XYZ file of C-alpha atoms in Angstrom:
364
model
C -99.490 -47.775 -30.969
C -98.240 -46.280 -34.187
C -97.840 -48.524 -37.175
C -94.596 -48.354 -39.069
C -94.363 -48.393 -42.833
C -92.435 -50.718 -45.097
C -91.425 -54.263 -44.298
C -88.770 -54.731 -47.000
C -85.103 -53.866 -46.600
C -85.093 -50.894 -48.946
C -84.869 -49.282 -52.322
C -82.106 -47.051 -53.534
C -83.037 -44.177 -51.341
C -85.497 -46.238 -49.278
C -84.060 -48.167 -46.394
C -85.270 -50.403 -43.650
C -82.970 -51.218 -40.752
C -83.027 -54.589 -39.079
C -84.926 -55.214 -35.858
C -82.853 -54.800 -32.705
C -83.494 -58.382 -31.558
C -82.950 -60.879 -34.393
C -85.679 -63.497 -34.773
C -85.496 -66.447 -37.126
C -87.657 -66.002 -40.206
C -88.671 -62.396 -39.645
C -85.565 -60.284 -39.047
C -81.900 -60.531 -39.780
C -78.567 -60.333 -37.982
C -75.639 -58.752 -39.801
C -72.190 -60.178 -39.333
C -69.582 -57.812 -37.945
C -67.707 -56.423 -40.915
C -64.765 -55.525 -38.739
C -64.244 -59.025 -37.348
C -65.528 -61.257 -40.131
C -62.963 -63.510 -41.780
C -62.604 -63.217 -45.555
C -65.315 -65.233 -47.217
C -64.575 -67.653 -50.059
C -65.365 -66.696 -53.640
C -68.956 -67.510 -54.605
C -70.734 -67.299 -57.922
C -74.255 -67.916 -56.694
C -76.191 -68.480 -53.510
C -79.073 -70.861 -53.066
C -81.934 -70.833 -50.623
C -85.135 -72.838 -50.875
C -87.856 -71.722 -48.513
C -90.837 -72.801 -46.535
C -94.005 -71.098 -47.728
C -97.683 -70.920 -46.919
C -100.217 -72.413 -49.287
C -103.213 -70.371 -50.454
C -105.289 -71.893 -47.649
C -102.763 -70.759 -45.053
C -101.261 -74.201 -44.394
C -97.485 -74.674 -44.483
C -95.987 -75.827 -47.739
C -92.719 -75.975 -49.629
C -91.763 -74.928 -53.117
C -88.641 -74.754 -55.244
C -90.502 -72.517 -57.707
C -91.218 -69.156 -56.048
C -94.514 -67.509 -56.980
C -92.957 -64.050 -57.457
C -89.510 -63.480 -58.967
C -88.045 -59.987 -58.459
C -85.289 -58.770 -60.773
C -82.934 -55.831 -60.341
C -80.647 -54.049 -57.934
C -79.507 -55.032 -54.445
C -77.222 -52.567 -52.697
C -76.151 -50.881 -49.478
C -77.788 -47.598 -48.455
C -75.989 -45.312 -46.029
C -78.354 -43.037 -44.133
C -77.569 -40.277 -41.615
C -77.726 -41.176 -37.945
C -79.854 -38.049 -37.426
C -82.893 -37.029 -39.458
C -83.601 -33.892 -41.460
C -80.039 -33.035 -42.504
C -78.249 -32.839 -45.833
C -75.600 -35.402 -46.713
C -72.913 -32.800 -46.140
C -74.235 -31.975 -42.666
C -74.740 -35.573 -41.498
C -72.485 -36.347 -38.509
C -72.338 -40.063 -39.350
C -74.050 -42.742 -41.415
C -75.394 -46.220 -40.784
C -75.692 -48.967 -43.385
C -78.913 -50.691 -44.443
C -79.893 -53.107 -47.231
C -81.148 -51.418 -50.388
C -82.782 -52.075 -53.747
C -86.472 -51.713 -54.588
C -86.891 -55.169 -56.207
C -85.212 -56.779 -53.197
C -87.543 -54.788 -50.943
C -90.518 -56.303 -52.699
C -89.123 -59.847 -52.513
C -88.527 -59.552 -48.771
C -91.915 -57.919 -48.216
C -93.704 -60.798 -49.941
C -91.773 -63.368 -47.922
C -92.526 -61.559 -44.644
C -96.217 -61.674 -45.482
C -95.937 -65.449 -45.835
C -95.629 -65.538 -49.618
C -93.109 -67.225 -51.897
C -90.519 -65.004 -53.577
C -87.108 -65.030 -55.239
C -84.544 -62.410 -56.205
C -82.353 -62.289 -59.317
C -79.421 -59.879 -59.515
C -75.727 -59.428 -58.822
C -73.636 -58.129 -55.932
C -69.913 -57.809 -55.422
C -67.731 -60.646 -54.166
C -67.223 -58.635 -50.988
C -68.464 -58.432 -47.417
C -71.417 -56.205 -48.333
C -72.438 -58.707 -50.991
C -72.297 -61.570 -48.491
C -74.284 -59.520 -45.991
C -77.031 -58.895 -48.544
C -77.105 -62.554 -49.578
C -77.492 -63.564 -45.942
C -80.250 -60.989 -45.525
C -82.251 -62.577 -48.337
C -81.828 -66.068 -46.898
C -82.713 -64.998 -43.371
C -85.909 -63.433 -44.718
C -86.821 -66.663 -46.565
C -86.260 -65.255 -50.051
C -85.017 -67.762 -52.641
C -81.667 -66.356 -53.799
C -80.506 -69.003 -56.250
C -80.491 -66.260 -58.912
C -78.109 -64.019 -56.943
C -74.578 -63.873 -58.375
C -71.287 -62.528 -57.004
C -69.021 -60.481 -59.297
C -65.253 -60.559 -58.699
C -64.559 -57.467 -60.821
C -66.896 -54.886 -59.269
C -68.068 -53.956 -55.793
C -71.558 -54.029 -54.362
C -73.358 -50.761 -55.151
C -73.484 -48.058 -52.476
C -75.925 -45.174 -52.104
C -75.933 -42.303 -49.615
C -79.431 -40.946 -49.065
C -81.133 -38.507 -46.735
C -84.518 -36.864 -46.262
C -83.808 -33.213 -45.585
C -85.849 -30.991 -43.301
C -87.486 -29.392 -46.350
C -88.908 -32.805 -47.344
C -86.622 -33.263 -50.355
C -84.586 -36.449 -50.782
C -80.894 -36.179 -51.551
C -78.945 -39.006 -53.195
C -75.321 -39.813 -53.913
C -74.615 -43.091 -55.739
C -71.391 -45.067 -56.123
C -71.839 -47.225 -59.259
C -68.805 -46.836 -61.517
C -69.680 -49.556 -62.340
C -71.144 -51.586 -59.504
C -71.789 -55.322 -59.612
C -75.528 -55.018 -60.277
C -74.780 -53.195 -63.539
C -72.681 -56.123 -64.832
C -75.294 -58.893 -64.825
C -75.205 -60.600 -68.229
C -77.927 -62.389 -70.177
C -75.981 -65.678 -70.147
C -75.986 -65.612 -66.331
C -79.780 -65.520 -65.982
C -81.639 -68.392 -64.336
C -84.383 -68.476 -66.951
C -85.927 -71.622 -65.529
C -86.591 -69.808 -62.256
C -88.306 -67.002 -64.165
C -90.428 -69.258 -66.380
C -91.814 -71.211 -63.434
C -92.995 -68.104 -61.562
C -96.518 -66.729 -61.429
C -95.341 -63.095 -61.380
C -92.142 -61.415 -62.621
C -91.493 -58.035 -60.965
C -88.933 -55.474 -62.127
C -88.074 -51.772 -62.165
C -86.208 -49.417 -64.487
C -82.807 -48.881 -62.850
C -81.338 -51.992 -64.473
C -82.250 -50.520 -67.883
C -79.742 -47.690 -67.563
C -76.510 -49.373 -68.710
C -75.216 -52.469 -70.476
C -74.822 -55.387 -70.043
C -77.563 -55.364 -67.417
C -80.030 -53.682 -69.776
C -79.858 -56.580 -72.224
C -80.142 -59.085 -69.380
C -83.156 -57.216 -68.025
C -84.970 -57.237 -71.372
C -84.155 -60.934 -71.884
C -85.476 -61.834 -68.439
C -88.706 -59.954 -69.027
C -89.150 -61.554 -72.448
C -88.620 -65.034 -71.017
C -91.305 -64.342 -68.430
C -93.723 -62.945 -71.020
C -93.180 -65.857 -73.402
C -93.886 -68.283 -70.547
C -97.193 -66.587 -69.710
C -95.913 -65.104 -66.450
C -97.657 -61.933 -65.211
C -95.303 -58.927 -65.601
C -95.255 -56.360 -62.772
C -93.438 -53.037 -63.268
C -92.567 -50.269 -60.813
C -90.427 -47.638 -62.608
C -88.991 -46.345 -59.315
C -87.696 -43.129 -60.880
C -84.189 -42.157 -59.716
C -83.177 -39.238 -61.917
C -79.588 -38.909 -60.571
C -78.782 -42.328 -62.056
C -79.813 -41.376 -65.596
C -77.766 -39.215 -67.945
C -80.738 -36.880 -68.492
C -84.449 -36.542 -67.787
C -85.217 -37.355 -71.420
C -83.178 -40.564 -71.235
C -84.975 -41.529 -68.032
C -88.388 -40.932 -69.587
C -87.490 -42.842 -72.750
C -85.924 -45.691 -70.790
C -88.871 -46.108 -68.438
C -91.374 -46.043 -71.288
C -89.323 -48.411 -73.460
C -90.757 -51.475 -71.701
C -94.047 -49.913 -70.580
C -96.164 -51.845 -73.088
C -94.810 -55.215 -71.933
C -96.168 -54.908 -68.389
C -99.470 -56.384 -67.222
C -99.404 -54.566 -63.870
C -97.850 -51.123 -63.416
C -97.439 -49.197 -60.177
C -96.546 -45.487 -60.346
C -96.658 -42.518 -58.020
C -98.411 -39.261 -58.821
C -95.004 -37.609 -59.183
C -93.906 -40.220 -61.711
C -97.060 -39.679 -63.782
C -96.316 -35.975 -63.922
C -92.743 -36.740 -65.025
C -93.750 -39.281 -67.676
C -96.430 -36.988 -69.147
C -94.179 -33.908 -69.224
C -95.892 -32.093 -66.387
C -99.548 -32.983 -66.912
C -101.901 -33.246 -63.934
C -101.438 -36.709 -62.321
C -104.828 -36.413 -60.590
C -106.692 -36.033 -63.862
C -108.118 -39.429 -64.873
C -107.825 -38.576 -68.558
C -104.079 -38.018 -68.111
C -103.603 -41.295 -66.247
C -105.577 -43.228 -68.853
C -103.095 -42.124 -71.513
C -100.646 -44.488 -69.827
C -102.903 -47.521 -70.259
C -101.737 -49.654 -73.172
C -103.524 -52.587 -74.867
C -101.844 -55.165 -72.610
C -102.510 -53.333 -69.348
C -104.431 -55.420 -66.834
C -104.017 -52.963 -63.970
C -102.451 -49.525 -63.451
C -102.008 -48.445 -59.836
C -101.335 -44.858 -58.767
C -100.158 -44.396 -55.194
C -101.053 -41.208 -53.330
C -99.274 -41.573 -50.007
C -101.646 -41.130 -47.045
C -104.613 -40.791 -49.414
C -104.351 -44.400 -50.604
C -104.318 -45.325 -54.273
C -106.264 -45.214 -57.511
C -106.592 -48.198 -59.819
C -107.330 -48.316 -63.529
C -107.889 -50.905 -66.221
C -109.517 -50.760 -69.629
C -112.830 -51.861 -68.086
C -112.977 -50.235 -64.645
C -111.351 -47.765 -62.274
C -111.673 -46.745 -58.649
C -109.940 -45.638 -55.498
C -109.081 -47.184 -52.136
C -108.471 -44.776 -49.270
C -105.405 -44.951 -47.083
C -105.317 -46.237 -43.530
C -105.096 -43.534 -40.880
C -101.939 -44.066 -38.862
C -99.408 -42.025 -36.966
C -96.552 -41.983 -39.459
C -93.232 -43.023 -38.003
C -91.260 -43.380 -41.224
C -92.643 -43.585 -44.770
C -89.343 -44.842 -46.183
C -89.985 -47.847 -48.415
C -93.767 -47.554 -48.195
C -94.141 -47.801 -51.969
C -92.235 -51.085 -52.022
C -94.352 -52.356 -49.127
C -97.449 -51.503 -51.159
C -96.161 -53.466 -54.165
C -95.252 -56.408 -51.943
C -98.769 -56.491 -50.517
C -100.397 -56.301 -53.941
C -98.229 -59.049 -55.456
C -98.640 -61.255 -52.398
C -102.416 -61.126 -52.846
C -102.283 -61.517 -56.638
C -100.047 -64.582 -56.372
C -102.745 -66.208 -54.259
C -105.732 -64.967 -56.275
C -105.168 -63.666 -59.795
C -108.917 -63.038 -60.184
C -108.335 -59.749 -58.355
C -107.375 -58.374 -61.771
C -110.737 -59.215 -63.252
C -113.078 -56.809 -61.531
C -113.379 -53.656 -59.476
C -115.525 -55.280 -56.775
C -112.811 -57.588 -55.428
C -109.941 -55.199 -56.135
C -111.611 -52.300 -54.363
C -112.644 -54.336 -51.346
C -111.701 -52.271 -48.311
C -111.492 -55.446 -46.237
C -108.987 -57.070 -48.581
C -106.947 -53.881 -48.894
C -106.840 -53.116 -45.186
C -106.038 -56.660 -44.114
C -103.057 -56.883 -46.447
C -101.855 -53.336 -45.768
C -102.093 -53.722 -42.003
C -99.935 -56.824 -42.159
C -97.363 -54.922 -44.186
C -97.339 -51.825 -41.990
C -97.173 -53.700 -38.692
C -93.978 -55.595 -39.505
C -91.179 -54.747 -37.067
C -88.635 -52.028 -37.684
C -85.869 -50.862 -35.424
């Protein structure tokens, strides 16, 4: 039986549909947008969740171990594969947003997670809020904006293997999150704060993003960073490179793809260890480089190594990078000593156990 990649809902350009048969705690059921009555105005949504303790026993917590900050949106994907956006006969909607992907992935693995961001005061926003709650993600940091709509993205994987994006953010609600709206207490009580780079593109969200990260750093929270490069959202490649690197030195844990290394180093070889090590800064505890089916490389100032990928029949690699991050943060939240040595980090048993649980989560 083939394993399927990616438990989370999806990043901008990475989507994960719901399972065909909704099950409490593991999948979600979307309300019918055509028949749903108008929902009342909301400014925030709250969900506390049941979690598993480090020994596997049930527990509860109002302070999630991992807080994910950033975008939450709707992806529209073609109903048939391998076509351009222009040639797609129809589209279906799916939850989107890389940080939200990670939050849901952690919760589906049995971990404790929360999401901070903003959606529109509209039916798509309510749908996404419900999706977080139904996946046991604490969403007390999710806000609803009455002046902008929930972000939309049209995305396809063409037959030539290239992704094609079209974004509707002019502006969208996620771009309008303000510093004064942040739930800093939620951030300060976390073990890990995870974020990307998309919320660095425009104000006021950029200032809110930097403030959230600073609050986490000042509180001694581990900072996790996945740039999640989306060039069409930036005004230029130079702006994207500068923006991504602007907070690079604040992160304890960084996950990048080989393609992103090439972009950030202006075309240098991402498989050359000396090139990768240029991206290690004094505060770096761990730099992870994903290589698709070949697994990943890991680097710190003291050690480096590689963990091979699991051999599976690929069904859909959409969102696999977010699933990888979710698995890593789920394990780190339980055992931060994984950062302290190559022996535990490179353990094939630990890697495979976590990855198998991620890959075997149900998709439609």
